[in-house]
Amino acid sequence: MAPQYAPSLRSRLPVVALLLETIFILFFAFYVEVQHIFSITFYAEFQDVHVMVFMGFGFLSTFLVRYGFSSTGFSLLVAALAVQWAIVFRVLLQLPYPGRITIERLVLAEMSAFSSLISMGVVIGKTNPVQLLLMSLMEVTGFILNEWLIQTLLKVKLKHIIMYLHIYGAFFGIMTSWTLYRKGIEPRHEKEKSDRKMTLFSFFGTLFLWIFWPSFNSAYLLNKDMDFAVPLNVICSTYLAMAVSAVTAIALSVLFNPRGKLNMRHVQNCILAGGVAVGGTMSTFPQPWVAMAVGLSAGIMSTLGHQYIKPLMEIVFKCHDTCSILSVHGLPGILGWFVRLFLQIANFDSTTIAVRFTVYHILILLITLASSLTMGVITGIILKWKLWRPPQDRKCFDDQAFWKFPHLAKHE
């Protein structure tokens, strides 16, 4: 039987990528300018978020034994395009006023790219780079439109809705994966496995995310409020929550194994849950122990989700989540939403005000979920088109479908 080669993207990827870049350059030439305001503090926050987006996420998904090149390379491709599109689309929503680039705007754009990388983690290994580019465009568009809709209808400040990126990205990716369901790669592909070397690389990405996550949660608060007490509280809360969630994930990993051994997938994913939950609250904690309790709850929820919910989704709902994004970002994000609601209600003296705030808070979540689920389904339908030449079932989770390996080349 003749070998099956992956379909070439030579007539797809260069056209899509270069066309988009040409459009972006022309748009920047006519509508975008640089605002010359510089701050060392803002730049430090930008650097931390920059490392998380391009290095943390780049290495995080390299646990797949035959997909290391694609995990890092496609993450760079998606993030680089998503940042540009986030800037362009935010300017489009502000026309006819000129768009101005500041460090603050760049941080906001990279947060939008962060959301697209979350979605990418659900479908990675089962899609090609053209599909991932299109997915990032759709995800960033939906995420920013969701922000604009909530700000317009409910008059919510951007700083209170930006961290819904965890919830939006997770459920957007889940619905896209569900729509892209194919029997040939579900529920478990023969190449969807890891080894010691690739798992070590993946844990390297986890450590980068774990170290810089306090900056990520505090970046937009610092830039907007200029009240250093608020970011400092969020930084301390994030660190404490992540420390507790790390210990919790490791302990539960041993508990779930019949022989009492650690599962590296639990460790490299679930130790981030505390940071996600604190980011979802976007509020200060009255006492440090509250943040630690949130980290404990997030660690338990994330590890349980990875152990039981992920396999259940694959078998019952026909939804494959490659990097267990629902357990790492979706569920802890929902937990953070509940924590913020509870903390805010506890400060109200009037029951009527508390009820109104609860309804108001629920509406924000429902709009976000409806937007992410709808856009995820639409994106999945678009990505299923044969026009994009999706990878064959046997070529999924395999670098050789997209990358040149000189030592494997046929010499003529």
GROMACS .gro file of C-alpha atoms in nm:
model
  412
    1MET     CA    1   0.000   0.000   0.000
    2ALA     CA    2   0.143   0.339  -0.101
    3PRO     CA    3   0.216   0.583   0.182
    4GLN     CA    4  -0.037   0.859   0.244
    5TYR     CA    5   0.117   1.205   0.242
    6ALA     CA    6  -0.038   1.500   0.420
    7PRO     CA    7  -0.200   1.754   0.185
    8SER     CA    8   0.034   2.041   0.099
    9LEU     CA    9  -0.050   2.385   0.238
   10ARG     CA   10   0.169   2.567  -0.015
   11SER     CA   11  -0.133   2.717  -0.190
   12ARG     CA   12  -0.314   2.797   0.135
   13LEU     CA   13  -0.090   2.913   0.422
   14PRO     CA   14   0.130   3.166   0.232
   15VAL     CA   15  -0.177   3.320   0.066
   16VAL     CA   16  -0.376   3.355   0.387
   17ALA     CA   17  -0.084   3.475   0.602
   18LEU     CA   18   0.064   3.725   0.354
   19LEU     CA   19  -0.277   3.862   0.256
   20LEU     CA   20  -0.363   3.928   0.619
   21GLU     CA   21  -0.026   4.092   0.683
   22THR     CA   22  -0.070   4.317   0.379
   23ILE     CA   23  -0.412   4.426   0.503
   24PHE     CA   24  -0.274   4.492   0.852
   25ILE     CA   25   0.017   4.699   0.718
   26LEU     CA   26  -0.216   4.914   0.508
   27PHE     CA   27  -0.451   4.963   0.802
   28PHE     CA   28  -0.167   5.063   1.034
   29ALA     CA   29  -0.039   5.304   0.769
   30PHE     CA   30  -0.365   5.500   0.758
   31TYR     CA   31  -0.532   5.457   1.098
   32VAL     CA   32  -0.275   5.374   1.368
   33GLU     CA   33  -0.005   5.586   1.531
   34VAL     CA   34   0.225   5.548   1.831
   35GLN     CA   35   0.152   5.749   2.143
   36HIS     CA   36   0.489   5.845   2.292
   37ILE     CA   37   0.419   5.778   2.658
   38PHE     CA   38   0.660   5.541   2.826
   39SER     CA   39   0.677   5.391   3.173
   40ILE     CA   40   0.931   5.143   3.308
   41THR     CA   41   0.660   4.991   3.529
   42PHE     CA   42   0.426   4.935   3.235
   43TYR     CA   43   0.707   4.791   3.023
   44ALA     CA   44   0.798   4.543   3.296
   45GLU     CA   45   0.437   4.421   3.304
   46PHE     CA   46   0.437   4.399   2.925
   47GLN     CA   47   0.754   4.187   2.929
   48ASP     CA   48   0.603   3.943   3.179
   49VAL     CA   49   0.283   3.900   2.976
   50HIS     CA   50   0.495   3.874   2.659
   51VAL     CA   51   0.697   3.584   2.803
   52MET     CA   52   0.378   3.405   2.909
   53VAL     CA   53   0.214   3.434   2.567
   54PHE     CA   54   0.510   3.343   2.348
   55MET     CA   55   0.725   3.118   2.565
   56GLY     CA   56   0.491   2.978   2.832
   57PHE     CA   57   0.218   2.871   2.593
   58GLY     CA   58   0.472   2.779   2.327
   59PHE     CA   59   0.627   2.508   2.545
   60LEU     CA   60   0.316   2.412   2.743
   61SER     CA   61   0.167   2.192   2.472
   62THR     CA   62   0.492   2.017   2.371
   63PHE     CA   63   0.401   1.708   2.573
   64LEU     CA   64   0.288   1.533   2.254
   65VAL     CA   65   0.579   1.310   2.155
   66ARG     CA   66   0.562   1.381   1.780
   67TYR     CA   67   0.421   1.734   1.785
   68GLY     CA   68   0.693   1.950   1.947
   69PHE     CA   69   0.776   2.160   1.639
   70SER     CA   70   0.409   2.226   1.569
   71SER     CA   71   0.322   2.309   1.931
   72THR     CA   72   0.588   2.580   1.960
   73GLY     CA   73   0.582   2.702   1.599
   74PHE     CA   74   0.206   2.725   1.563
   75SER     CA   75   0.172   2.895   1.902
   76LEU     CA   76   0.410   3.166   1.782
   77LEU     CA   77   0.221   3.197   1.452
   78VAL     CA   78  -0.120   3.223   1.618
   79ALA     CA   79  -0.009   3.465   1.891
   80ALA     CA   80   0.175   3.696   1.650
   81LEU     CA   81  -0.127   3.723   1.423
   82ALA     CA   82  -0.378   3.749   1.708
   83VAL     CA   83  -0.194   4.045   1.866
   84GLN     CA   84  -0.204   4.237   1.539
   85TRP     CA   85  -0.569   4.158   1.475
   86ALA     CA   86  -0.662   4.255   1.830
   87ILE     CA   87  -0.507   4.599   1.780
   88VAL     CA   88  -0.673   4.643   1.440
   89PHE     CA   89  -1.018   4.531   1.553
   90ARG     CA   90  -1.017   4.748   1.866
   91VAL     CA   91  -0.927   5.047   1.648
   92LEU     CA   92  -1.210   4.959   1.407
   93LEU     CA   93  -1.458   4.974   1.694
   94GLN     CA   94  -1.331   5.323   1.782
   95LEU     CA   95  -1.338   5.480   1.434
   96PRO     CA   96  -1.347   5.765   1.324
   97TYR     CA   97  -1.106   5.839   1.612
   98PRO     CA   98  -0.741   5.752   1.531
   99GLY     CA   99  -0.594   5.445   1.691
  100ARG     CA  100  -0.296   5.495   1.921
  101ILE     CA  101  -0.054   5.224   2.030
  102THR     CA  102   0.071   5.236   2.387
  103ILE     CA  103   0.230   4.977   2.614
  104GLU     CA  104  -0.111   4.950   2.778
  105ARG     CA  105  -0.277   4.872   2.443
  106LEU     CA  106  -0.012   4.611   2.366
  107VAL     CA  107  -0.075   4.437   2.698
  108LEU     CA  108  -0.448   4.436   2.621
  109ALA     CA  109  -0.380   4.292   2.274
  110GLU     CA  110  -0.162   4.017   2.418
  111MET     CA  111  -0.436   3.929   2.666
  112SER     CA  112  -0.666   3.880   2.366
  113ALA     CA  113  -0.398   3.661   2.207
  114PHE     CA  114  -0.382   3.469   2.535
  115SER     CA  115  -0.749   3.384   2.493
  116SER     CA  116  -0.690   3.253   2.140
  117LEU     CA  117  -0.405   3.033   2.264
  118ILE     CA  118  -0.638   2.889   2.527
  119SER     CA  119  -0.880   2.790   2.249
  120MET     CA  120  -0.596   2.653   2.042
  121GLY     CA  121  -0.506   2.415   2.325
  122VAL     CA  122  -0.836   2.230   2.277
  123VAL     CA  123  -0.789   2.151   1.907
  124ILE     CA  124  -0.410   2.134   1.878
  125GLY     CA  125  -0.289   1.825   1.695
  126LYS     CA  126  -0.611   1.789   1.496
  127THR     CA  127  -0.587   2.106   1.285
  128ASN     CA  128  -0.341   2.261   1.042
  129PRO     CA  129  -0.185   2.610   1.071
  130VAL     CA  130  -0.431   2.765   0.825
  131GLN     CA  131  -0.723   2.648   1.039
  132LEU     CA  132  -0.549   2.777   1.352
  133LEU     CA  133  -0.499   3.120   1.195
  134LEU     CA  134  -0.865   3.141   1.099
  135MET     CA  135  -0.966   3.017   1.443
  136SER     CA  136  -0.756   3.287   1.612
  137LEU     CA  137  -0.917   3.557   1.395
  138MET     CA  138  -1.265   3.435   1.485
  139GLU     CA  139  -1.184   3.394   1.854
  140VAL     CA  140  -1.029   3.738   1.896
  141THR     CA  141  -1.319   3.891   1.703
  142GLY     CA  142  -1.575   3.720   1.924
  143PHE     CA  143  -1.387   3.803   2.244
  144ILE     CA  144  -1.358   4.175   2.165
  145LEU     CA  145  -1.719   4.192   2.043
  146ASN     CA  146  -1.825   4.030   2.371
  147GLU     CA  147  -1.636   4.300   2.561
  148TRP     CA  148  -1.795   4.573   2.351
  149LEU     CA  149  -2.144   4.426   2.392
  150ILE     CA  150  -2.115   4.400   2.770
  151GLN     CA  151  -1.969   4.750   2.796
  152THR     CA  152  -2.248   4.891   2.576
  153LEU     CA  153  -2.546   4.710   2.726
  154LEU     CA  154  -2.447   4.679   3.091
  155LYS     CA  155  -2.199   4.970   3.124
  156VAL     CA  156  -1.930   4.742   3.269
  157LYS     CA  157  -1.574   4.870   3.286
  158LEU     CA  158  -1.323   4.683   3.073
  159LYS     CA  159  -1.109   4.596   3.376
  160HIS     CA  160  -1.402   4.394   3.517
  161ILE     CA  161  -1.456   4.183   3.204
  162ILE     CA  162  -1.107   4.136   3.055
  163MET     CA  163  -1.037   3.830   3.270
  164TYR     CA  164  -1.340   3.653   3.127
  165LEU     CA  165  -1.082   3.552   2.866
  166HIS     CA  166  -1.033   3.220   3.050
  167ILE     CA  167  -1.402   3.132   3.032
  168TYR     CA  168  -1.443   3.263   2.678
  169GLY     CA  169  -1.135   3.089   2.540
  170ALA     CA  170  -1.214   2.756   2.707
  171PHE     CA  171  -1.575   2.727   2.594
  172PHE     CA  172  -1.501   2.868   2.249
  173GLY     CA  173  -1.240   2.596   2.200
  174ILE     CA  174  -1.466   2.325   2.341
  175MET     CA  175  -1.746   2.405   2.099
  176THR     CA  176  -1.504   2.429   1.806
  177SER     CA  177  -1.363   2.085   1.892
  178TRP     CA  178  -1.713   1.941   1.931
  179THR     CA  179  -1.809   2.073   1.587
  180LEU     CA  180  -1.490   1.932   1.432
  181TYR     CA  181  -1.560   1.580   1.562
  182ARG     CA  182  -1.423   1.304   1.340
  183LYS     CA  183  -1.442   0.934   1.420
  184GLY     CA  184  -1.088   0.875   1.297
  185ILE     CA  185  -0.927   1.075   1.579
  186GLU     CA  186  -1.173   1.035   1.866
  187PRO     CA  187  -1.163   0.956   2.148
  188ARG     CA  188  -0.794   0.866   2.152
  189HIS     CA  189  -0.548   0.889   1.864
  190GLU     CA  190  -0.263   0.642   1.836
  191LYS     CA  191  -0.007   0.927   1.825
  192GLU     CA  192  -0.157   1.123   2.113
  193LYS     CA  193   0.102   1.019   2.366
  194SER     CA  194   0.406   1.166   2.537
  195ASP     CA  195   0.753   1.068   2.652
  196ARG     CA  196   0.992   1.190   2.921
  197LYS     CA  197   1.180   1.442   2.706
  198MET     CA  198   0.874   1.613   2.558
  199THR     CA  199   0.694   1.617   2.892
  200LEU     CA  200   0.997   1.789   3.045
  201PHE     CA  201   0.979   2.058   2.776
  202SER     CA  202   0.609   2.099   2.849
  203PHE     CA  203   0.675   2.138   3.220
  204PHE     CA  204   0.928   2.408   3.130
  205GLY     CA  205   0.639   2.606   2.977
  206THR     CA  206   0.425   2.546   3.284
  207LEU     CA  207   0.697   2.691   3.506
  208PHE     CA  208   0.716   3.006   3.293
  209LEU     CA  209   0.341   3.052   3.321
  210TRP     CA  210   0.344   2.977   3.694
  211ILE     CA  211   0.622   3.229   3.765
  212PHE     CA  212   0.478   3.517   3.563
  213TRP     CA  213   0.106   3.464   3.634
  214PRO     CA  214   0.090   3.724   3.916
  215SER     CA  215   0.202   3.989   3.665
  216PHE     CA  216  -0.064   3.873   3.420
  217ASN     CA  217  -0.343   3.912   3.676
  218SER     CA  218  -0.224   4.255   3.789
  219ALA     CA  219  -0.111   4.405   3.457
  220TYR     CA  220  -0.433   4.570   3.346
  221LEU     CA  221  -0.523   4.686   3.698
  222LEU     CA  222  -0.187   4.857   3.730
  223ASN     CA  223  -0.211   5.029   3.395
  224LYS     CA  224  -0.559   5.157   3.447
  225ASP     CA  225  -0.593   5.235   3.814
  226MET     CA  226  -0.242   5.360   3.895
  227ASP     CA  227  -0.326   5.261   4.251
  228PHE     CA  228  -0.038   5.037   4.350
  229ALA     CA  229  -0.223   4.892   4.650
  230VAL     CA  230  -0.471   4.708   4.427
  231PRO     CA  231  -0.215   4.536   4.199
  232LEU     CA  232  -0.003   4.445   4.502
  233ASN     CA  233  -0.301   4.274   4.664
  234VAL     CA  234  -0.374   4.082   4.341
  235ILE     CA  235  -0.008   3.981   4.304
  236CYS     CA  236   0.006   3.843   4.660
  237SER     CA  237  -0.333   3.672   4.623
  238THR     CA  238  -0.233   3.512   4.293
  239TYR     CA  239   0.094   3.382   4.433
  240LEU     CA  240  -0.068   3.234   4.744
  241ALA     CA  241  -0.353   3.077   4.544
  242MET     CA  242  -0.112   2.921   4.294
  243ALA     CA  243   0.114   2.789   4.569
  244VAL     CA  244  -0.182   2.617   4.736
  245SER     CA  245  -0.322   2.484   4.406
  246ALA     CA  246   0.022   2.339   4.321
  247VAL     CA  247   0.042   2.148   4.649
  248THR     CA  248  -0.321   2.038   4.613
  249ALA     CA  249  -0.277   1.912   4.256
  250ILE     CA  250   0.032   1.712   4.350
  251ALA     CA  251  -0.138   1.559   4.654
  252LEU     CA  252  -0.452   1.462   4.460
  253SER     CA  253  -0.244   1.320   4.177
  254VAL     CA  254  -0.088   1.074   4.423
  255LEU     CA  255  -0.429   1.000   4.572
  256PHE     CA  256  -0.586   0.915   4.236
  257ASN     CA  257  -0.312   0.671   4.138
  258PRO     CA  258  -0.365   0.315   4.272
  259ARG     CA  259   0.009   0.286   4.334
  260GLY     CA  260   0.039   0.632   4.485
  261LYS     CA  261   0.250   0.778   4.203
  262LEU     CA  262   0.243   1.126   4.053
  263ASN     CA  263   0.086   1.197   3.715
  264MET     CA  264   0.288   1.467   3.536
  265ARG     CA  265  -0.016   1.577   3.335
  266HIS     CA  266  -0.189   1.669   3.662
  267VAL     CA  267   0.114   1.858   3.783
  268GLN     CA  268   0.190   2.051   3.466
  269ASN     CA  269  -0.171   2.162   3.412
  270CYS     CA  270  -0.358   2.176   3.740
  271ILE     CA  271  -0.100   2.380   3.933
  272LEU     CA  272  -0.208   2.680   3.722
  273ALA     CA  273  -0.571   2.663   3.837
  274GLY     CA  274  -0.522   2.895   4.134
  275GLY     CA  275  -0.396   3.175   3.911
  276VAL     CA  276  -0.690   3.135   3.675
  277ALA     CA  277  -0.942   3.147   3.960
  278VAL     CA  278  -0.789   3.461   4.114
  279GLY     CA  279  -0.777   3.627   3.771
  280GLY     CA  280  -1.145   3.546   3.727
  281THR     CA  281  -1.237   3.736   4.043
  282MET     CA  282  -1.064   4.061   3.937
  283SER     CA  283  -1.116   4.185   4.292
  284THR     CA  284  -0.913   4.221   4.608
  285PHE     CA  285  -0.934   3.961   4.883
  286PRO     CA  286  -1.014   4.074   5.238
  287GLN     CA  287  -0.762   3.832   5.391
  288PRO     CA  288  -0.478   3.615   5.251
  289TRP     CA  289  -0.647   3.297   5.369
  290VAL     CA  290  -0.937   3.365   5.130
  291ALA     CA  291  -0.699   3.354   4.832
  292MET     CA  292  -0.548   3.033   4.968
  293ALA     CA  293  -0.893   2.877   5.001
  294VAL     CA  294  -0.965   2.974   4.641
  295GLY     CA  295  -0.639   2.808   4.535
  296LEU     CA  296  -0.730   2.491   4.725
  297SER     CA  297  -1.076   2.477   4.562
  298ALA     CA  298  -0.933   2.548   4.216
  299GLY     CA  299  -0.667   2.277   4.254
  300ILE     CA  300  -0.928   2.020   4.358
  301MET     CA  301  -1.168   2.120   4.079
  302SER     CA  302  -0.900   2.119   3.811
  303THR     CA  303  -0.749   1.784   3.909
  304LEU     CA  304  -1.090   1.618   3.934
  305GLY     CA  305  -1.182   1.762   3.597
  306HIS     CA  306  -0.865   1.630   3.436
  307GLN     CA  307  -0.912   1.287   3.592
  308TYR     CA  308  -1.283   1.235   3.527
  309ILE     CA  309  -1.448   1.508   3.315
  310LYS     CA  310  -1.203   1.498   3.023
  311PRO     CA  311  -1.256   1.123   2.953
  312LEU     CA  312  -1.632   1.168   3.000
  313MET     CA  313  -1.639   1.448   2.742
  314GLU     CA  314  -1.456   1.231   2.490
  315ILE     CA  315  -1.686   0.929   2.532
  316VAL     CA  316  -2.027   1.085   2.598
  317PHE     CA  317  -2.017   1.425   2.427
  318LYS     CA  318  -1.774   1.339   2.146
  319CYS     CA  319  -1.561   1.639   2.238
  320HIS     CA  320  -1.184   1.594   2.248
  321ASP     CA  321  -0.987   1.841   2.463
  322THR     CA  322  -0.618   1.789   2.384
  323CYS     CA  323  -0.466   2.002   2.662
  324SER     CA  324  -0.751   1.963   2.913
  325ILE     CA  325  -0.837   2.331   2.872
  326LEU     CA  326  -1.179   2.298   3.034
  327SER     CA  327  -1.020   2.176   3.358
  328VAL     CA  328  -0.734   2.428   3.356
  329HIS     CA  329  -0.917   2.744   3.241
  330GLY     CA  330  -1.291   2.685   3.209
  331LEU     CA  331  -1.382   2.541   3.549
  332PRO     CA  332  -1.140   2.755   3.756
  333GLY     CA  333  -1.264   3.059   3.562
  334ILE     CA  334  -1.621   2.979   3.663
  335LEU     CA  335  -1.502   2.932   4.020
  336GLY     CA  336  -1.343   3.278   4.012
  337TRP     CA  337  -1.672   3.420   3.887
  338PHE     CA  338  -1.857   3.269   4.186
  339VAL     CA  339  -1.594   3.397   4.429
  340ARG     CA  340  -1.621   3.752   4.297
  341LEU     CA  341  -1.999   3.738   4.319
  342PHE     CA  342  -1.985   3.616   4.680
  343LEU     CA  343  -1.723   3.873   4.786
  344GLN     CA  344  -1.922   4.159   4.636
  345ILE     CA  345  -2.256   4.049   4.784
  346ALA     CA  346  -2.098   4.018   5.130
  347ASN     CA  347  -2.024   4.391   5.124
  348PHE     CA  348  -2.384   4.499   5.053
  349ASP     CA  349  -2.609   4.602   5.340
  350SER     CA  350  -2.927   4.598   5.134
  351THR     CA  351  -3.081   4.273   5.012
  352THR     CA  352  -3.233   4.452   4.714
  353ILE     CA  353  -2.895   4.581   4.599
  354ALA     CA  354  -2.743   4.235   4.647
  355VAL     CA  355  -3.015   4.075   4.432
  356ARG     CA  356  -2.974   4.336   4.160
  357PHE     CA  357  -2.599   4.289   4.156
  358THR     CA  358  -2.643   3.910   4.137
  359VAL     CA  359  -2.872   3.939   3.835
  360TYR     CA  360  -2.635   4.189   3.679
  361HIS     CA  361  -2.339   3.955   3.737
  362ILE     CA  362  -2.525   3.653   3.598
  363LEU     CA  363  -2.614   3.845   3.282
  364ILE     CA  364  -2.246   3.916   3.217
  365LEU     CA  365  -2.162   3.546   3.248
  366LEU     CA  366  -2.455   3.434   3.032
  367ILE     CA  367  -2.370   3.682   2.756
  368THR     CA  368  -2.007   3.564   2.763
  369LEU     CA  369  -2.104   3.196   2.750
  370ALA     CA  370  -2.361   3.252   2.474
  371SER     CA  371  -2.108   3.447   2.269
  372SER     CA  372  -1.829   3.191   2.314
  373LEU     CA  373  -2.051   2.891   2.242
  374THR     CA  374  -2.206   3.051   1.934
  375MET     CA  375  -1.877   3.172   1.789
  376GLY     CA  376  -1.720   2.834   1.864
  377VAL     CA  377  -1.984   2.648   1.664
  378ILE     CA  378  -1.961   2.895   1.373
  379THR     CA  379  -1.583   2.866   1.371
  380GLY     CA  380  -1.600   2.486   1.379
  381ILE     CA  381  -1.834   2.484   1.080
  382ILE     CA  382  -1.599   2.711   0.884
  383LEU     CA  383  -1.292   2.504   0.973
  384LYS     CA  384  -1.460   2.184   0.851
  385TRP     CA  385  -1.455   2.310   0.493
  386LYS     CA  386  -1.231   2.094   0.272
  387LEU     CA  387  -1.094   2.418   0.129
  388TRP     CA  388  -0.850   2.440   0.421
  389ARG     CA  389  -0.717   2.086   0.364
  390PRO     CA  390  -0.749   1.955   0.721
  391PRO     CA  391  -0.492   1.689   0.817
  392GLN     CA  392  -0.578   1.327   0.751
  393ASP     CA  393  -0.667   1.113   1.049
  394ARG     CA  394  -0.335   0.925   1.037
  395LYS     CA  395  -0.139   1.253   1.015
  396CYS     CA  396  -0.286   1.415   1.324
  397PHE     CA  397  -0.050   1.481   1.618
  398ASP     CA  398   0.246   1.443   1.382
  399ASP     CA  399   0.506   1.709   1.292
  400GLN     CA  400   0.595   1.535   0.967
  401ALA     CA  401   0.268   1.654   0.817
  402PHE     CA  402   0.392   2.017   0.828
  403TRP     CA  403   0.768   2.034   0.897
  404LYS     CA  404   1.080   1.940   0.701
  405PHE     CA  405   1.305   1.680   0.863
  406PRO     CA  406   1.634   1.661   0.669
  407HIS     CA  407   1.734   1.324   0.813
  408LEU     CA  408   1.408   1.175   0.686
  409ALA     CA  409   1.420   1.334   0.339
  410LYS     CA  410   1.438   1.111   0.034
  411HIS     CA  411   1.762   1.170  -0.157
  412GLU     CA  412   1.729   1.153  -0.532
   0.00000   0.00000   0.00000
